[in-house]
XYZ file of C-alpha atoms in Angstrom:
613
model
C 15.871 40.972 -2.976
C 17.237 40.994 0.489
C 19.740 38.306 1.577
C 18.943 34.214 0.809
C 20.620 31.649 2.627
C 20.856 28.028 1.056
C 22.181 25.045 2.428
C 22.152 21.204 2.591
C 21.182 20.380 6.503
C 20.418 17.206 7.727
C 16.736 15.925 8.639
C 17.596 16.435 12.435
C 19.312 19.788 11.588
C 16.053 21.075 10.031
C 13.331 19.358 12.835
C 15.299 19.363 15.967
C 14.449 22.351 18.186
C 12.680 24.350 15.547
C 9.313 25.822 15.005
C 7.527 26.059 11.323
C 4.248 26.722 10.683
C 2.196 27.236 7.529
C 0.011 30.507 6.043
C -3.683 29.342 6.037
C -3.965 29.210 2.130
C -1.670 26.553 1.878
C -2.188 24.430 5.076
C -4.066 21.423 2.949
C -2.074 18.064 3.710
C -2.458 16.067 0.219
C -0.037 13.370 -0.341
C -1.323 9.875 -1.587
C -0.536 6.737 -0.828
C 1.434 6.869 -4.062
C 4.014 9.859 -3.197
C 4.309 7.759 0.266
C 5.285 4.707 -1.214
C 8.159 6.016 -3.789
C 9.530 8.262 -0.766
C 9.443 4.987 1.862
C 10.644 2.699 -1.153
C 13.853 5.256 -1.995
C 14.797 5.698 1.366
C 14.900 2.023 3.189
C 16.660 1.054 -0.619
C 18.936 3.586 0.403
C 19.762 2.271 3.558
C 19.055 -1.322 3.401
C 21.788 -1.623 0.377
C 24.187 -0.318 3.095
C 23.243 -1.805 6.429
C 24.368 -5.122 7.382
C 23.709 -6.688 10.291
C 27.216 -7.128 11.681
C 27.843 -3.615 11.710
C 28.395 -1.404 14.700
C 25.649 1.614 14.922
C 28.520 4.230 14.574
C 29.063 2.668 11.143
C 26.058 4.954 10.033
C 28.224 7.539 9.666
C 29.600 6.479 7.000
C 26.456 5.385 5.340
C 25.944 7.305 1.568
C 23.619 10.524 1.429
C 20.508 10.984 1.083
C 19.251 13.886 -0.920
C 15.314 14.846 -0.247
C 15.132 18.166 -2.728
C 14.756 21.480 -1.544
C 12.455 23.501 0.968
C 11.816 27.461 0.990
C 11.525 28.718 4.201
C 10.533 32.442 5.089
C 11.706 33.216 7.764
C 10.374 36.798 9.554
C 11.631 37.406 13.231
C 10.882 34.044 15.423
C 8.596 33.025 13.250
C 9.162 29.953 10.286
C 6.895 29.697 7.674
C 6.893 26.819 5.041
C 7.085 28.217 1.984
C 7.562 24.956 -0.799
C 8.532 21.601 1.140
C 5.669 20.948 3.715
C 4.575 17.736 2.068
C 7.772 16.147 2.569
C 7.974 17.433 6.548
C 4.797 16.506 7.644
C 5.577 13.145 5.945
C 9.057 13.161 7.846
C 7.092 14.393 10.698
C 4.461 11.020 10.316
C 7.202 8.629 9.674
C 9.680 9.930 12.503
C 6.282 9.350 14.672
C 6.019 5.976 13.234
C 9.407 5.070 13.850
C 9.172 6.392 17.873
C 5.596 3.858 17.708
C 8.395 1.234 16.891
C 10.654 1.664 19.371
C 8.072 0.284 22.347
C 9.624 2.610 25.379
C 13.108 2.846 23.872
C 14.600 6.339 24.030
C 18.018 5.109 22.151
C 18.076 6.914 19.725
C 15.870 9.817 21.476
C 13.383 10.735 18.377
C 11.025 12.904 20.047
C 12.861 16.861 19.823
C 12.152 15.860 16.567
C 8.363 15.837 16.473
C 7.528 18.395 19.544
C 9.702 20.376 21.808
C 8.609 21.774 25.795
C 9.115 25.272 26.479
C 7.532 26.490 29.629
C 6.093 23.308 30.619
C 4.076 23.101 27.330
C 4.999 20.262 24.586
C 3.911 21.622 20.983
C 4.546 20.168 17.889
C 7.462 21.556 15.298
C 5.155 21.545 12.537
C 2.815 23.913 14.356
C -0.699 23.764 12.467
C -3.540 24.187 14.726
C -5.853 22.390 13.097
C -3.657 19.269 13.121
C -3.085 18.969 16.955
C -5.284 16.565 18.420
C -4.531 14.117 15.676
C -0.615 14.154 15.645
C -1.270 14.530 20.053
C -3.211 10.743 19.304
C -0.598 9.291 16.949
C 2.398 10.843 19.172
C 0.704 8.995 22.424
C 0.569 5.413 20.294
C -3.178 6.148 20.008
C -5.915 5.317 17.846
C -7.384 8.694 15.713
C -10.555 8.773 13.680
C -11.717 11.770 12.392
C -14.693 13.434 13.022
C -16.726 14.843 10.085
C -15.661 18.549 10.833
C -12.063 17.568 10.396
C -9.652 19.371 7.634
C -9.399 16.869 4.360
C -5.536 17.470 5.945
C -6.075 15.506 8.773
C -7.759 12.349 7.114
C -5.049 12.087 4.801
C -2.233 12.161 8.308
C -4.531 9.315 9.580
C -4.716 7.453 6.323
C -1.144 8.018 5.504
C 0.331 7.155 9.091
C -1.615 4.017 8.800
C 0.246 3.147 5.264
C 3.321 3.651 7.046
C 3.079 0.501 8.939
C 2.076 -1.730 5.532
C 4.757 0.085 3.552
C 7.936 -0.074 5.487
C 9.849 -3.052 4.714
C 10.314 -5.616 7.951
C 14.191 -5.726 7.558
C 13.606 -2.168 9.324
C 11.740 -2.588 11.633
C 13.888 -5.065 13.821
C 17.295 -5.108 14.742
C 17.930 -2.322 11.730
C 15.725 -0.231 13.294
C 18.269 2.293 15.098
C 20.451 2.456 12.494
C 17.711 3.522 10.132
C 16.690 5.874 12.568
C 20.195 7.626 12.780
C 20.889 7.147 8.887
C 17.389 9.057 8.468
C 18.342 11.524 10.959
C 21.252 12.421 9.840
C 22.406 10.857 6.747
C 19.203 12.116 4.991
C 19.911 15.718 3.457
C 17.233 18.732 2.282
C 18.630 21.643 0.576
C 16.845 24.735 2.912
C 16.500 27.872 1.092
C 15.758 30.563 3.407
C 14.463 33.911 3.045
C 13.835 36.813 5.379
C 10.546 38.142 3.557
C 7.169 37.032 2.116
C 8.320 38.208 -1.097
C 11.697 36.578 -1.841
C 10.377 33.413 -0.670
C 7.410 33.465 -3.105
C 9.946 34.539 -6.222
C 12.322 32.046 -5.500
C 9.301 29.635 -5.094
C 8.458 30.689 -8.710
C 11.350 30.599 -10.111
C 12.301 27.334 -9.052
C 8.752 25.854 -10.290
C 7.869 27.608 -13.212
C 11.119 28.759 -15.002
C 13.274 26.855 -17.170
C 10.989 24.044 -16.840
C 13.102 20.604 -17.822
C 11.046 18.338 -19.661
C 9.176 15.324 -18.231
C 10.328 11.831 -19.322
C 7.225 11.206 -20.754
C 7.707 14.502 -23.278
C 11.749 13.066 -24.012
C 9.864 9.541 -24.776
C 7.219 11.530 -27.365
C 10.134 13.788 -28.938
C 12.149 10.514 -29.474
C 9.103 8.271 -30.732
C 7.902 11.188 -33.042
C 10.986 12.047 -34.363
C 11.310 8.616 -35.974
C 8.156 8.634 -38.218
C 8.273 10.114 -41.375
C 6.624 13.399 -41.769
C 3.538 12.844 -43.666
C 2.789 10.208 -40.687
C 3.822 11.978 -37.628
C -0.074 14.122 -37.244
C -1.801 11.263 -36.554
C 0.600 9.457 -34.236
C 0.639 12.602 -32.211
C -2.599 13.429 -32.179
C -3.310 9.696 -30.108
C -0.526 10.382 -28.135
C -1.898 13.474 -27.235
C -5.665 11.935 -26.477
C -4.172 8.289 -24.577
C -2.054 10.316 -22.307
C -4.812 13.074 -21.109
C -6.718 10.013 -20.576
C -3.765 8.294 -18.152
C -3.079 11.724 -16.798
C -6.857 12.032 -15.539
C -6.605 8.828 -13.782
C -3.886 10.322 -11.550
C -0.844 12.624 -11.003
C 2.335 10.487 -12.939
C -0.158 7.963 -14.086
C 1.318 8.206 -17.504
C 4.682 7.784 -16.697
C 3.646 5.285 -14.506
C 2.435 3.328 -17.496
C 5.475 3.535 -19.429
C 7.392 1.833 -16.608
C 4.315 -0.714 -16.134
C 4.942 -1.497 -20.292
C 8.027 -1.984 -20.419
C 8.775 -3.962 -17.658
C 6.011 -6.513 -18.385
C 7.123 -6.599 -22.006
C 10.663 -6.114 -22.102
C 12.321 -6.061 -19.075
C 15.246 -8.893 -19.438
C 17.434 -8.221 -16.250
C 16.934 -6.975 -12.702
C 19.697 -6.101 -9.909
C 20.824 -8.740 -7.985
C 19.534 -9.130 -4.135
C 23.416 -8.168 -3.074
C 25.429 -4.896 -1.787
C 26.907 -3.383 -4.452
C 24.946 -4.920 -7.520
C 24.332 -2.137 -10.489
C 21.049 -1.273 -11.716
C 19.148 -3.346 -14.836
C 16.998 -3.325 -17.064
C 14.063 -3.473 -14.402
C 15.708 -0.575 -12.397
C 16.936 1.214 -15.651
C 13.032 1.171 -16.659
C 11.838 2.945 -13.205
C 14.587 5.663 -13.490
C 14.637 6.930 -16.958
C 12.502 4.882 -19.425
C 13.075 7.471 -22.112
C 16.977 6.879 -21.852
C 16.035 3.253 -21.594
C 13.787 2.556 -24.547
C 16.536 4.527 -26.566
C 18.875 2.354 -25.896
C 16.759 -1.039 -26.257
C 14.821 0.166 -29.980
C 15.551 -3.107 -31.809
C 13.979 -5.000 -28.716
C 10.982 -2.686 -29.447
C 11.276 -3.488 -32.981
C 11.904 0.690 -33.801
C 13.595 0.178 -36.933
C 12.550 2.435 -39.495
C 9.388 5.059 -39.926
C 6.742 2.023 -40.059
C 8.330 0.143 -36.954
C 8.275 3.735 -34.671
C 4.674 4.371 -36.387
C 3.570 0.887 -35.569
C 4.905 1.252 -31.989
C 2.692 4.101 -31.009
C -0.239 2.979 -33.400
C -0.806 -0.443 -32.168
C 1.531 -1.228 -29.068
C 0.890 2.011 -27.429
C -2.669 2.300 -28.121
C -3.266 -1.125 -27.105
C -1.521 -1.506 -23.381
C -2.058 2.462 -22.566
C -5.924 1.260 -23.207
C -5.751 -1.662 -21.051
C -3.622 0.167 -18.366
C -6.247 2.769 -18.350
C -9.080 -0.032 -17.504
C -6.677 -1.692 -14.950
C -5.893 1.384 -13.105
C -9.726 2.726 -13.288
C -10.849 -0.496 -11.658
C -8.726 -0.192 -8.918
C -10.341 3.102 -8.063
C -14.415 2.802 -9.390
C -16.812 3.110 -6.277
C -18.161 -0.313 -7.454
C -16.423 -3.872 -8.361
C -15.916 -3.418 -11.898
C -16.404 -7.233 -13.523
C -13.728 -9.144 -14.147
C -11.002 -6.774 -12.531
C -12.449 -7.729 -8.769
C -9.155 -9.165 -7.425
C -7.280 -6.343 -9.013
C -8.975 -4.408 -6.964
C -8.603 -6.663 -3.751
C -4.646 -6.502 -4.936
C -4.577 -3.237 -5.465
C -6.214 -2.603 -1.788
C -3.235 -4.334 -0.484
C -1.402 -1.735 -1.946
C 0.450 -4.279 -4.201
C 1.764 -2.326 -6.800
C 3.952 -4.650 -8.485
C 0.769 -6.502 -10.106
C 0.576 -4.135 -12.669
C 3.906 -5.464 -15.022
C 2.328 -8.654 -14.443
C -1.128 -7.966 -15.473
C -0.024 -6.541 -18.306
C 2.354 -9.476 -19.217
C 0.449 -11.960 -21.025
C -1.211 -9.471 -23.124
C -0.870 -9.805 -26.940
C -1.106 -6.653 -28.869
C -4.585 -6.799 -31.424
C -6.830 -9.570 -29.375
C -9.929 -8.948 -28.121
C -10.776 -7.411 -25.012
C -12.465 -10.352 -23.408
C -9.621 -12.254 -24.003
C -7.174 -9.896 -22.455
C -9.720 -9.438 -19.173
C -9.636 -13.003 -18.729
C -6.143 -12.977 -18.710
C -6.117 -10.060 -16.719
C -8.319 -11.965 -13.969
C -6.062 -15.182 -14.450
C -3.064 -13.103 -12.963
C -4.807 -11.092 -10.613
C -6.062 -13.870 -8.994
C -2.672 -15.450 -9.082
C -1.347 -12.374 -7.063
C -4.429 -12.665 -4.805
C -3.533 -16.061 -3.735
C 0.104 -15.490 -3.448
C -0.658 -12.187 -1.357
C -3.142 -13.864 1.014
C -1.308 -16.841 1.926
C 1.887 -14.523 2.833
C -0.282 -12.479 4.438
C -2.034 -15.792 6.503
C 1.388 -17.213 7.456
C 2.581 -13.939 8.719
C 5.288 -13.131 5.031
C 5.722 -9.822 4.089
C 4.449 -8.550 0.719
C 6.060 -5.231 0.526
C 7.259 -5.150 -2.732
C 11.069 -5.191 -1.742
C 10.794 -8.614 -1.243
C 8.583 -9.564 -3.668
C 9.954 -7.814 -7.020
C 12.395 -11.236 -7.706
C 9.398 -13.256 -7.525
C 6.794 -11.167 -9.278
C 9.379 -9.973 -11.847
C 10.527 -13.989 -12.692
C 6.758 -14.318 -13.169
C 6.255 -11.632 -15.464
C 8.864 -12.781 -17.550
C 7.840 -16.105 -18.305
C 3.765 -15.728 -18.756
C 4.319 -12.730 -21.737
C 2.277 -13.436 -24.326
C 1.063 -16.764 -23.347
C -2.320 -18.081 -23.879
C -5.107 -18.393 -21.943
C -4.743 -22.449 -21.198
C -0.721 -22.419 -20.985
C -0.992 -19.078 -18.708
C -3.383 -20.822 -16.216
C -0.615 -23.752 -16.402
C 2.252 -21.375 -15.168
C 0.780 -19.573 -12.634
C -0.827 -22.966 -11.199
C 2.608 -24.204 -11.428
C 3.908 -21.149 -9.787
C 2.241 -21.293 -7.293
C 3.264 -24.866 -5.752
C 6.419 -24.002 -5.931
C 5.812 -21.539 -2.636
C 6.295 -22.863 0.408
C 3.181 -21.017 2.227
C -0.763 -22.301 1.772
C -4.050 -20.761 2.671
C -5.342 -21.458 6.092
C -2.171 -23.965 6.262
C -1.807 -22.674 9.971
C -4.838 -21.979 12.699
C -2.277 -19.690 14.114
C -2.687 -16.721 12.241
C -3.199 -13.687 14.763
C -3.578 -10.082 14.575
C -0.930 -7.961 15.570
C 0.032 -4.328 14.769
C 2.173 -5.174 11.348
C -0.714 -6.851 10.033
C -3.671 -5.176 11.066
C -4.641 -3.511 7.892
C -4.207 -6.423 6.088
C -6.148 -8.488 8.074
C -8.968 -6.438 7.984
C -8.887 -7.098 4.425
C -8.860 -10.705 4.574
C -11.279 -10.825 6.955
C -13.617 -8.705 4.424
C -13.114 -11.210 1.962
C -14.336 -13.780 4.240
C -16.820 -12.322 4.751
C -18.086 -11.040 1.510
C -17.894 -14.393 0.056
C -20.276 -16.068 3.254
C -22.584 -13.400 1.984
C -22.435 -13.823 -1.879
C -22.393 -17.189 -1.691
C -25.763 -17.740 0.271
C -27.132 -15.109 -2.105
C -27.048 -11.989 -0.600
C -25.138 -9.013 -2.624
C -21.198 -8.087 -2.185
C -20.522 -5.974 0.875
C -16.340 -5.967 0.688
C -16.153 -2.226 -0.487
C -18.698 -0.851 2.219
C -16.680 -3.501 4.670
C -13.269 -1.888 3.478
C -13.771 1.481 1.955
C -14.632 3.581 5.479
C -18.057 4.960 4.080
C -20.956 5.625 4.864
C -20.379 2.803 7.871
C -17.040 2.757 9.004
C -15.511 -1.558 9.921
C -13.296 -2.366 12.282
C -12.010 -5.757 13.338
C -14.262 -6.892 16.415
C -13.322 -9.585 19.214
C -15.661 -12.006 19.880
C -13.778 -12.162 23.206
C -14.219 -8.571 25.525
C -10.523 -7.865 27.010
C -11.024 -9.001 30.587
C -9.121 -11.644 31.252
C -10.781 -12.645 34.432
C -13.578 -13.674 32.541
C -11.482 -16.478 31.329
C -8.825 -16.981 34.313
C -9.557 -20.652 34.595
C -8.701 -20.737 30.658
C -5.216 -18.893 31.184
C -2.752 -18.673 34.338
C -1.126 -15.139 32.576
C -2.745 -12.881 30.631
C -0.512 -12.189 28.207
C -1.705 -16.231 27.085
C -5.239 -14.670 26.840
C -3.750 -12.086 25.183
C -2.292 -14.182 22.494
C -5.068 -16.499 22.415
C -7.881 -13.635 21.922
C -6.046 -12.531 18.644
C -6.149 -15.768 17.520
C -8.331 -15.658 13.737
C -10.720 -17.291 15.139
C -11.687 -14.709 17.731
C -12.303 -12.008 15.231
C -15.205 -10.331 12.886
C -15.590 -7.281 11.035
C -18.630 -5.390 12.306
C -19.602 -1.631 12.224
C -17.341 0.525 14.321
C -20.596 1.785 16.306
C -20.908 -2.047 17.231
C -18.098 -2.474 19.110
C -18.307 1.148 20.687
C -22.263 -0.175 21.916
C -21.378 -3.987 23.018
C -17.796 -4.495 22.444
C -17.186 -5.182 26.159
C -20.112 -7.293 27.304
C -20.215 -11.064 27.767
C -20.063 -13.219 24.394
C -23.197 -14.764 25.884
C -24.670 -11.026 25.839
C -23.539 -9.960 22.485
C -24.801 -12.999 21.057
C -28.317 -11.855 20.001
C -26.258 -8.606 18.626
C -24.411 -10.310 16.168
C -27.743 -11.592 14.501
C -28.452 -8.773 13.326
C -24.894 -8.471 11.427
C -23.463 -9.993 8.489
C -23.963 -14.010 8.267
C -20.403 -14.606 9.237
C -21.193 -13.368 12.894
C -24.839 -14.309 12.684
C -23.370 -18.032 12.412
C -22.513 -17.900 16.007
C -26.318 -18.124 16.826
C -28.184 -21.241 16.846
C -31.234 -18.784 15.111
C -29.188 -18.365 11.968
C -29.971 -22.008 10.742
C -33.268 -21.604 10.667
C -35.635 -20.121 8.104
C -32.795 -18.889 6.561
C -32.495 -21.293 2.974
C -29.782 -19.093 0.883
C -27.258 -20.038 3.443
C -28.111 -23.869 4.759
C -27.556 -24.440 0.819
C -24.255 -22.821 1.179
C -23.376 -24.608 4.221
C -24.450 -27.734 2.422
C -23.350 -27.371 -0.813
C -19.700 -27.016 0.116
C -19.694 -28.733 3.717
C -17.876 -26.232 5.260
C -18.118 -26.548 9.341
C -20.498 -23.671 10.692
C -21.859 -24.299 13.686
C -23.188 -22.158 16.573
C -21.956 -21.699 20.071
C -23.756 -21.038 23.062
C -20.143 -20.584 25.401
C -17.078 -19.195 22.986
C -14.386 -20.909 25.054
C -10.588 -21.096 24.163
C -11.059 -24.551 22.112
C -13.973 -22.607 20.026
C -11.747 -20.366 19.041
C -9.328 -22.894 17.476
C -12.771 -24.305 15.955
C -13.879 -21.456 14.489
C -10.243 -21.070 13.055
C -9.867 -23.959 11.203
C -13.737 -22.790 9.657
C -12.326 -19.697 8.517
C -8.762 -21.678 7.181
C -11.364 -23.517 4.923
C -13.703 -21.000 3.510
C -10.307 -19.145 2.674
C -9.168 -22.417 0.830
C -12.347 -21.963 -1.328
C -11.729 -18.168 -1.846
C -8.172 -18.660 -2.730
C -8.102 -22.293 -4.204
C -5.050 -22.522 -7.071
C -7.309 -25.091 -9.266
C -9.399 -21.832 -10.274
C -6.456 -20.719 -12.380
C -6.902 -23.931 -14.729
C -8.893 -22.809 -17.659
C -9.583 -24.591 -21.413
C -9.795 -21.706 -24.274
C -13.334 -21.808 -24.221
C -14.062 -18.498 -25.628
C -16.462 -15.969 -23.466
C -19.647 -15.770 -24.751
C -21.010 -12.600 -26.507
């Protein structure tokens, strides 16, 4: 083996100025949502539990380390190739581009040697994959992407996960923090580089660092421990559904099981979490997300693990029971259909709201019957899907920094409860927020909440279209295939067309992203009529889903499934022949109310009248 260098160098020390690129049989791009999330969640937790607002930017410097593993770099002449580590540097790469989105025109601090350097008059990215360049040129330039079907599977997921970016960052970052968090990331933010000047060395060093001397998983410490406590002649069986439950979670998804350890306990046992100040030590809510194993261990009486029976009954009936139901919750959120019963998990779960899984799981009693448990199930998902949407309409964030108080205060007091008294405290719950469902006309689109609007908007919708009879269209509205949806303006951006409406036109502006100025229609729509006259489009949106049809006059007529709707809850459709700046605040307060119906807190009320077989 020739020489190996190794050393901790900063984010900036590694990006700035240099070239990688990346042999062909490894140049697939395949992080999820899910490896996104836990890197964006560790880092701004990082940082956030440092920064305060009064500080002075060269305070950074003395912000605590970062540590973001290890790369393998082999490095032969000029040339850089990524050995182990380019998931984490394209996602670097897609965040520091994120981050340069946010600054709007601000150089301070200068981001962009970075991303791409100029030699020779030519700009080229630092993470030089061919394949990847129009798409990183498009996000780079503030621009919108979509693939085309001969794109790499790599370059949907840079789209998809550049777009999580913007749900998943927390908002404390992205104002007056955001500088610091740019310099703490920059340079504050450590990756050991191992470098080697051959093919070879790389490769065995690669090897040896993921396939020698293994170190068990949590998840093997927790069976080992578990196990170990049952008597002999009882151990077979208790490892043998071990063994099948956790193939089953681990085909659902990579960490899936361990995943569902954390899920468990928290929504079961989980007494204490960290206090919301600098400083404040990990609980048990933190405790649980960082080493279960050690965790559990340490909490066996609150598991009742006392003696051979007590460890056999743990993995016999509690295991058995809330892996099983974790399996169906986590399934649902993925099935290429609605899956009855679990629909607003899934809505949830398309937010990206990870945090309703403790919850779900809460009120669960180990040994009832599986209708009982989905209707509990639905009770709390469509708590969370009220609480989400009316954030989400009043402009709140619902990362799940700021919501893990809330959500984990709820999860603590609806365990075990019944069906009846459940209902009861999430109704109750639920007044006690502040925010309420189409309580404002004023809800706009803007680039924070675009995503999320589109989702809302789905649901609006989808339930227009269910309602007056027709079949559920929110995955096809939401899922990208085979049509793709985009949020549509009634209004075509020319101001001139409305000049006598608005002086400036950054008041148009405002006033066209106004709720009420908004559908979701096929992509190719807007691309074909997106900028004529309202008056033009008109007979175009008749042919869409009822929620734009209702515009035209010709939708109330001959068309029965939806008059009865109209009727039947009095909501006020009506059609417009001019869309002026007062019909938007019209057709506003309409879509305020048919979100009141969607996401009306009285559902939750329910008697213990059992589901019929």
């Amino acid at each position: 083996m020739k020489e190996i260098h190794g050393e901790a160098r900063s984010v900036a020390e590694i990006l700035k100025g240099a070239k990688y690129t990346i042999d062909y049989y490894q140049r697939d791009y395949k992080w999820e949502e899910k490896q996104l999330r836990e890197l964006i969640d560790d880092l701004s937790e990082q940082f956030l539990d440092a920064y305060d607002p009064t500080h002075q930017r060269e305070a950074v410097q003395t912000y605590p380390f970062y540590f973001l593993g290890s790369i393998v770099i082999s490095e032969k002449g000029a040339q850089r190739f990524i050995v182990d580590g380019q998931q984490r540097l394209t996602t670097l790469t897609l965040l520091l581009t994120y981050l340069r989105k946010l600054q709007n025109g601000h150089q301070e601090p200068n981001i962009d040697e970075l991303i791409l350097s100029n030699a020779f008059g030519k700009k080229s990215f630092n993470l030089d994959v061919e394949d990847r360049v129009a798409c990183m040129t498009a996000l780079f330039e503030g621009e919108e992407f979509n693939p085309s079907p001969a794109d790499s599977d790599s370059v949907r997921n840079l789209v998809d996960r550049y777009d999580d970016i913007g749900e998943l960052l927390p908002e404390q970052i992205q104002g007056a923090a955001l500088p610091y968090f740019i310099d703490w990331l920059q340079y504050r933010v450590k990756i050991i580089q191992i470098t080697a000047y051959s093919d070879d060395d790389a490769y065995t060093i690669f090897e040896t660092m993921n396939d020698r001397g293994l170190q068990l998983r949590p998840v093997d410490m927790l069976k080992g421990y578990l196990l170990a406590g049952i008597g002999e002649d009882a151990r077979r069986p208790a490892a043998d559904l071990w063994r099948h439950r956790i193939h089953e979670l681990a085909s659902l998804g990579k960490e899936f099981d361990a995943d569902f350890f954390k899920a468990w306990f928290r929504s079961q046992y989980a007494e204490t979490i960290r206090e919301g100040r600098k400083g404040a030590v990990p609980m048990d809510y933190e405790k649980i997300g960082t080493e279960f194993h050690r965790w559990l261990r340490s909490n066996a009486a609150l598991a009742g693990l006392d003696g051979s029976a007590g460890y056999s009954r743990f993995i016999h009936k509690n295991f058995e029971f809330y892996s099983r139901h974790f399996a169906r919750i986590m399934a649902a959120t993925k099935d290429p259909a609605l899956v009855p019963g679990f629909e607003r998990v899934r809505y949830n779960a398309d937010h990206q709201f990870t945090l309703q899984v403790p919850m779900l799981l809460a009120p669960l009693v180990v040994g009832e019957d599986d209708a009982t448990a989905v209707r509990k199930i639905g009770l709390v998902a469509n708590f969370v899907d009220i609480l989400l949407s009316r954030r989400i309409w009043n402009h709140r964030s619902i990362d799940g920094r700021t919501l893990r108080y809330r959500t984990f205060l709820v999860t603590k007091a609806i365990r075990g409860q019944d069906l009846s008294t459940l209902g009861r405290t999430l109704y109750d719950a639920l007044n006690q927020e502040a925010e309420r469902t189409g309580g404002t006309e004023r809800l706009r689109l803007n680039q924070q909440n675009r995503r999320h609007l589109h989702r809302l908007l789905a649901r609006l919708t989808d339930y227009v279209e269910v309602q007056s009879g027709g079949s559920s269209t929110y995955l096809q509205m939401t899922s990208g295939s085979p049509v793709k949806y985009e949020i549509e303006h009634i209004w075509a951006n020319h101001p001139r067309r409305y000049s006598k409406e608005f002086e400036h036109t950054a008041d148009f502006a405002d006033h066209r992203n106004l709720v009420g100025d908004l559908l979701l229609l096929p992509k190719k729509f807007n691309a074909s009529y997106g900028d004529m006259t309202y008056e033009k489009k008109l007979p175009h949106y008749n042919v869409q889903n009822l929620l734009a049809r209702s515009l035209d006059k010709q939708c109330y007529q001959n068309n029965p499934g939806f008059r009865q709707f109209v009727d039947r809850t009095g909501l006020p459709f009506r059609s417009y022949d001019a869309f002026t700046a007062e019909a938007i605040l019209d057709r506003g307060k309409l879509y305020a109310q048919i979100a009141q119906h969607i996401w009306n807190p009285d559902d939750l009320l329910v008697d213990e009248t059992p589901c019929p077989s």
